[in-house]
Short mmCIF file of C-alpha atoms in Angstrom, two decimals:
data_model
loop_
_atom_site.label_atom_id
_atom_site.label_comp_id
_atom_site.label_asym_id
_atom_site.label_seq_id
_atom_site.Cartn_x
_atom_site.Cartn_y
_atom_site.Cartn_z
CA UNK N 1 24.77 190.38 118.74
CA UNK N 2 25.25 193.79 117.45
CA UNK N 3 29.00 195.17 118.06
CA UNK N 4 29.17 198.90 118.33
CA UNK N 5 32.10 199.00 116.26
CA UNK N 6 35.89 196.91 115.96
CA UNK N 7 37.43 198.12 118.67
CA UNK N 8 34.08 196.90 120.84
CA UNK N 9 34.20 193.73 119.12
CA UNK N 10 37.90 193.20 119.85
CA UNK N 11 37.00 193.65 123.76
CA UNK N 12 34.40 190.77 122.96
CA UNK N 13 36.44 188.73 121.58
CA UNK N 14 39.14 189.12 123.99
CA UNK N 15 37.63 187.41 126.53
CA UNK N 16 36.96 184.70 124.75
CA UNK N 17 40.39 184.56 124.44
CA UNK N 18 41.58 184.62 128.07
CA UNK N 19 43.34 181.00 128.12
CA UNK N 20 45.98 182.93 125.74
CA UNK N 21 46.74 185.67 128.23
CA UNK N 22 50.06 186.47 129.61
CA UNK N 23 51.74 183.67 127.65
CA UNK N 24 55.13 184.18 126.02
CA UNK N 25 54.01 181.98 123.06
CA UNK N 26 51.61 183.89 122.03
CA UNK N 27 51.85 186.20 118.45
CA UNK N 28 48.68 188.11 117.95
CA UNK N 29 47.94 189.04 113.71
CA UNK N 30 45.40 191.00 112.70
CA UNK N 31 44.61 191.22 109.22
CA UNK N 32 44.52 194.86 107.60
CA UNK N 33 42.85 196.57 107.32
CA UNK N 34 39.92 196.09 109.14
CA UNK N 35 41.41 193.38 111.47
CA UNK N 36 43.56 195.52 113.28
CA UNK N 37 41.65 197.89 115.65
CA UNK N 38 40.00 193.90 116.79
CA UNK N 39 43.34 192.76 117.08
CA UNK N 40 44.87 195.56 119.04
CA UNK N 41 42.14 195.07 121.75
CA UNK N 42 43.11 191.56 121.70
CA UNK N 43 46.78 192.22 122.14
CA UNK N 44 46.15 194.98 124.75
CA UNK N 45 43.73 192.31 127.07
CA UNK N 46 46.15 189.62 126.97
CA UNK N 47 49.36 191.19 127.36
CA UNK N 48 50.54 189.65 123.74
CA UNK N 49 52.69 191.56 121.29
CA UNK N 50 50.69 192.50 117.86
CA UNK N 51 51.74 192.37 114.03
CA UNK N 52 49.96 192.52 111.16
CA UNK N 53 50.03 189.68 108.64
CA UNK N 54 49.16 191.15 105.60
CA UNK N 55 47.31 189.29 102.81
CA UNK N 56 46.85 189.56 98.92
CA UNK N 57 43.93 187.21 97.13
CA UNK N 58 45.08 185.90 93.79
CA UNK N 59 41.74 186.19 91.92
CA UNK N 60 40.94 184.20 89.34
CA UNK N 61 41.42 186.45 85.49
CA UNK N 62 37.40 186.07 85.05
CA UNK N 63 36.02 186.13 88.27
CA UNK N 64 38.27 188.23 90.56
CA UNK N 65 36.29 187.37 93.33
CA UNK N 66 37.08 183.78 93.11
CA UNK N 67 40.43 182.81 95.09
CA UNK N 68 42.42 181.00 93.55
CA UNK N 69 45.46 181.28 95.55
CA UNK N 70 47.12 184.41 98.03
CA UNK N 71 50.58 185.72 98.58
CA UNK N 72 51.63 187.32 102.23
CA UNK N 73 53.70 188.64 104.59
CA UNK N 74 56.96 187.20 104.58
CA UNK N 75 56.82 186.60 101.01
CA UNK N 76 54.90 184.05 101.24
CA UNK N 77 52.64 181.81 98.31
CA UNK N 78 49.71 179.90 98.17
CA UNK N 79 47.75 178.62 95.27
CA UNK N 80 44.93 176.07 94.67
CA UNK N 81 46.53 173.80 92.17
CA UNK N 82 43.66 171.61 92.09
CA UNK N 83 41.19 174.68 91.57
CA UNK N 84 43.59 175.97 88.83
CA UNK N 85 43.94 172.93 86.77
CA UNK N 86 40.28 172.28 87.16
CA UNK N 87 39.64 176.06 85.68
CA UNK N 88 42.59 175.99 82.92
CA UNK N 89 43.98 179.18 84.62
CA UNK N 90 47.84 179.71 82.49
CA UNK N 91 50.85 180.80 84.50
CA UNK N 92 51.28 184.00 82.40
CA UNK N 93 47.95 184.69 84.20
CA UNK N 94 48.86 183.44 87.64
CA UNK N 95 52.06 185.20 87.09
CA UNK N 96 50.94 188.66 86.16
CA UNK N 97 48.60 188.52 88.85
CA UNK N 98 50.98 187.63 91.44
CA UNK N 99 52.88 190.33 90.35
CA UNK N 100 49.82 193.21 90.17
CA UNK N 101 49.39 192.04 93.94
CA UNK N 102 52.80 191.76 95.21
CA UNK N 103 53.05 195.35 94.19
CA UNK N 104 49.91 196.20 96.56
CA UNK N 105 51.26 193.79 99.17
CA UNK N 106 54.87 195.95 99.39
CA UNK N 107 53.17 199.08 99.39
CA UNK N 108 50.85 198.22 102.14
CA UNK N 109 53.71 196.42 104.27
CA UNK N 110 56.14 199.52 103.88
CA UNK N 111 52.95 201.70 104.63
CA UNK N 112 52.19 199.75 107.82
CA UNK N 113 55.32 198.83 109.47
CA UNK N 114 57.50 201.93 108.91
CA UNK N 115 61.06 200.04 108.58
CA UNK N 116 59.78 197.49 111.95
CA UNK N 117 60.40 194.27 111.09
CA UNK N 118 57.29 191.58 111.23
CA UNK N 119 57.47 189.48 114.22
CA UNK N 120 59.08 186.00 114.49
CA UNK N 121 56.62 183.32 114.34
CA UNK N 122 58.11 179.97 114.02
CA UNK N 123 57.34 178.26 117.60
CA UNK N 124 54.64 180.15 118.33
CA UNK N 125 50.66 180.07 119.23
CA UNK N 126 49.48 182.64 116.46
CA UNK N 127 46.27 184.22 116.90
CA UNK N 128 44.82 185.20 113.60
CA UNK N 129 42.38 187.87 113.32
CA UNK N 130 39.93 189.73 111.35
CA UNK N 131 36.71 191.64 111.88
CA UNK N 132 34.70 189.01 110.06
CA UNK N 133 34.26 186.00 108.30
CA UNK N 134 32.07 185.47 105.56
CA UNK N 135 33.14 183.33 102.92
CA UNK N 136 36.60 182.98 104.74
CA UNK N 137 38.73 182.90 101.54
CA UNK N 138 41.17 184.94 102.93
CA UNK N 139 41.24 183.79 106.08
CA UNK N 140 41.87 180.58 104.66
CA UNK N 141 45.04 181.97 102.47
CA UNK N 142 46.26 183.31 105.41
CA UNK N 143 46.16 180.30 107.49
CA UNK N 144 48.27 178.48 105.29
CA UNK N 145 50.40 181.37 104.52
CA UNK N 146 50.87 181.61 107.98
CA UNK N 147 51.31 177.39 108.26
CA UNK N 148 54.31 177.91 106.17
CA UNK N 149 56.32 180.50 108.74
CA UNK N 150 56.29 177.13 111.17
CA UNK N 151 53.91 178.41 113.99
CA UNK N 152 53.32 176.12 116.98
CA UNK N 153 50.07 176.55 116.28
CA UNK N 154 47.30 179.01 114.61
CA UNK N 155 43.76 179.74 116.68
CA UNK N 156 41.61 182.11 113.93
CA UNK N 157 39.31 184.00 116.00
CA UNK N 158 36.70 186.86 114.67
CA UNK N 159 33.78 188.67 116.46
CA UNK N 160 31.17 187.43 113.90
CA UNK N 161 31.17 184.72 111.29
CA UNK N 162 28.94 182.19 108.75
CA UNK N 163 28.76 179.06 110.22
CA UNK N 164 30.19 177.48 107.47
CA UNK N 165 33.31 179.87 107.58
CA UNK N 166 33.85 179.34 111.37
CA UNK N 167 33.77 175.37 110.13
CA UNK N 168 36.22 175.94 107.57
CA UNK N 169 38.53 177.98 109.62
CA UNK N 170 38.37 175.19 112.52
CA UNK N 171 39.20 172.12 109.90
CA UNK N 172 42.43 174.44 108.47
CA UNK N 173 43.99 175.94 111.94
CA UNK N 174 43.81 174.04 115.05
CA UNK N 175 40.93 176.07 116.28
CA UNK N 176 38.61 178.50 115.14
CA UNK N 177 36.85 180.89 117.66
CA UNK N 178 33.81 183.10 116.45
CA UNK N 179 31.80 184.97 119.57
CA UNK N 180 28.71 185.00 116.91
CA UNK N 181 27.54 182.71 113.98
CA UNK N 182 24.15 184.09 113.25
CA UNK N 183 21.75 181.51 111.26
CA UNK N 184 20.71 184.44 108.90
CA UNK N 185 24.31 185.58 107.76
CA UNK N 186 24.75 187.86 105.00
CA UNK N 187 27.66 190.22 105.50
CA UNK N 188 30.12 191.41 108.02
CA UNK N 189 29.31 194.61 107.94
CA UNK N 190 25.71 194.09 109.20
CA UNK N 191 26.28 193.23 112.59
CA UNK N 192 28.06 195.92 113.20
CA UNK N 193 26.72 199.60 114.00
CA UNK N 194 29.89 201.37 112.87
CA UNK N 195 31.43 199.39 109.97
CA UNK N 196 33.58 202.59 108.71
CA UNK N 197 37.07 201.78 106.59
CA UNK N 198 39.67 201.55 108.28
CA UNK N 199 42.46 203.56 107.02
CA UNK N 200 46.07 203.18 106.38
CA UNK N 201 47.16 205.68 108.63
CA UNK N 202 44.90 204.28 111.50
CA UNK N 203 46.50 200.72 110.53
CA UNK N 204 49.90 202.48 111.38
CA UNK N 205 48.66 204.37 114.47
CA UNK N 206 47.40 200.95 116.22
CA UNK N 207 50.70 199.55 115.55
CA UNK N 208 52.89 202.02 116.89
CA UNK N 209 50.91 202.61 120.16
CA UNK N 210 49.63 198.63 121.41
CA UNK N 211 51.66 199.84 125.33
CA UNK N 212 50.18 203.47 125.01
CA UNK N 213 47.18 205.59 126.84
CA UNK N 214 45.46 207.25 125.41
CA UNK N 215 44.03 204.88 122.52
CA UNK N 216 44.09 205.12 118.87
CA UNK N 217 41.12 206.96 117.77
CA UNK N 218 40.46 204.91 114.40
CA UNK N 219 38.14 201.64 114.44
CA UNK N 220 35.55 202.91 116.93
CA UNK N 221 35.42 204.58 120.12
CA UNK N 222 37.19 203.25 123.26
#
């Protein structure tokens, strides 16, 4: 399947979601930036309030690509201690990467939430979000970021995913919903037909107006 853009994808995805409608348990998180226009059509179809849980990879010093841990909203921590001793990674590097991130993460949470405070968690039936999975390295990181703010429990749910993402999500939340795991996956961006950024002041807009008509322009067309 081919979504027209995020915001189409989001509608897709919502009603996959419709066992989590109108419940007063449910959180729903997108993950910025490209999460968010999914998750606001999420939010918006089941009558749930939206945040944004905002997530840093630690890369590794050589291969920055390679997780080796994440930081997050709420200052939150994760790291792969196995992973690290197995690659010999010092704390002088962990640490001056956690800080070169935390920096991005501040700037990026002050950017997005404009003084709102992010939205209690602990008890509840968090629906994680993103546009995509393809490795699902962050996804992961924010799973267990997430794990440590004490939800009831965490359902990750994207539009479009590998197979072996959507199987890794599943085995580290208590469910993993994907409307599409194609058997030829490559990226994210290729089953979409409008995979424009997202930008930081759409980010903002879609979280300031989840009750309001019209829509926020950013993410796709309505």
């Amino acid at each position: 399947m081919i979504f027209t853009d995020r915001r189409h994808a989001g509608r897709v995805l919502a009603q996959k979601l419709s066992d989590y409608a109108h419940r007063p348990d449910v959180v729903v998180l997108g993950l910025p930036r490209g999460g968010v226009p999914v998750a606001w059509e999420v939010a918006r179809a089941l009558d749930a309030p939206l945040d944004v849980f905002v997530v840093r990879k630690i890369g590794h010093p050589g291969n920055p690509e390679l997780a080796i841990g994440a930081i997050a909203s709420g200052d939150v921590t994760v790291l792969s201690h196995d992973l690290i001793a197995r690659l010999g990674v010092s704390r002088d590097a962990i640490d001056d990467a956690i800080a070169r991130e935390r920096q991005e993460l501040g700037r990026r949470e002050r950017a997005y939430r404009e003084g709102r405070p992010p939205l209690p968690l602990a008890g509840k039936t968090v629906l994680l979000i993103d546009d995509g999975l393809a490795t699902g390295a962050t996804m992961r990181a924010a799973v267990a970021a997430v794990r440590k703010l004490s939800p009831r429990s965490i359902v990750v749910a994207v539009p479009v995913a590998s197979s072996e993402a959507c199987d890794d999500a599943a085995a580290a939340a208590e469910a993993c919903i994907c409307v599409s795991t194609p058997p030829h996956f490559m990226a994210v961006g290729e089953w979409y037909a409008d995979f424009g950024q997202t930008t930081d002041e759409e980010v903002r807009e879609f979280l300031s107006t989840r009750d309001e008509e019209p829509a926020p322009t950013g993410g796709g067309r309505p």
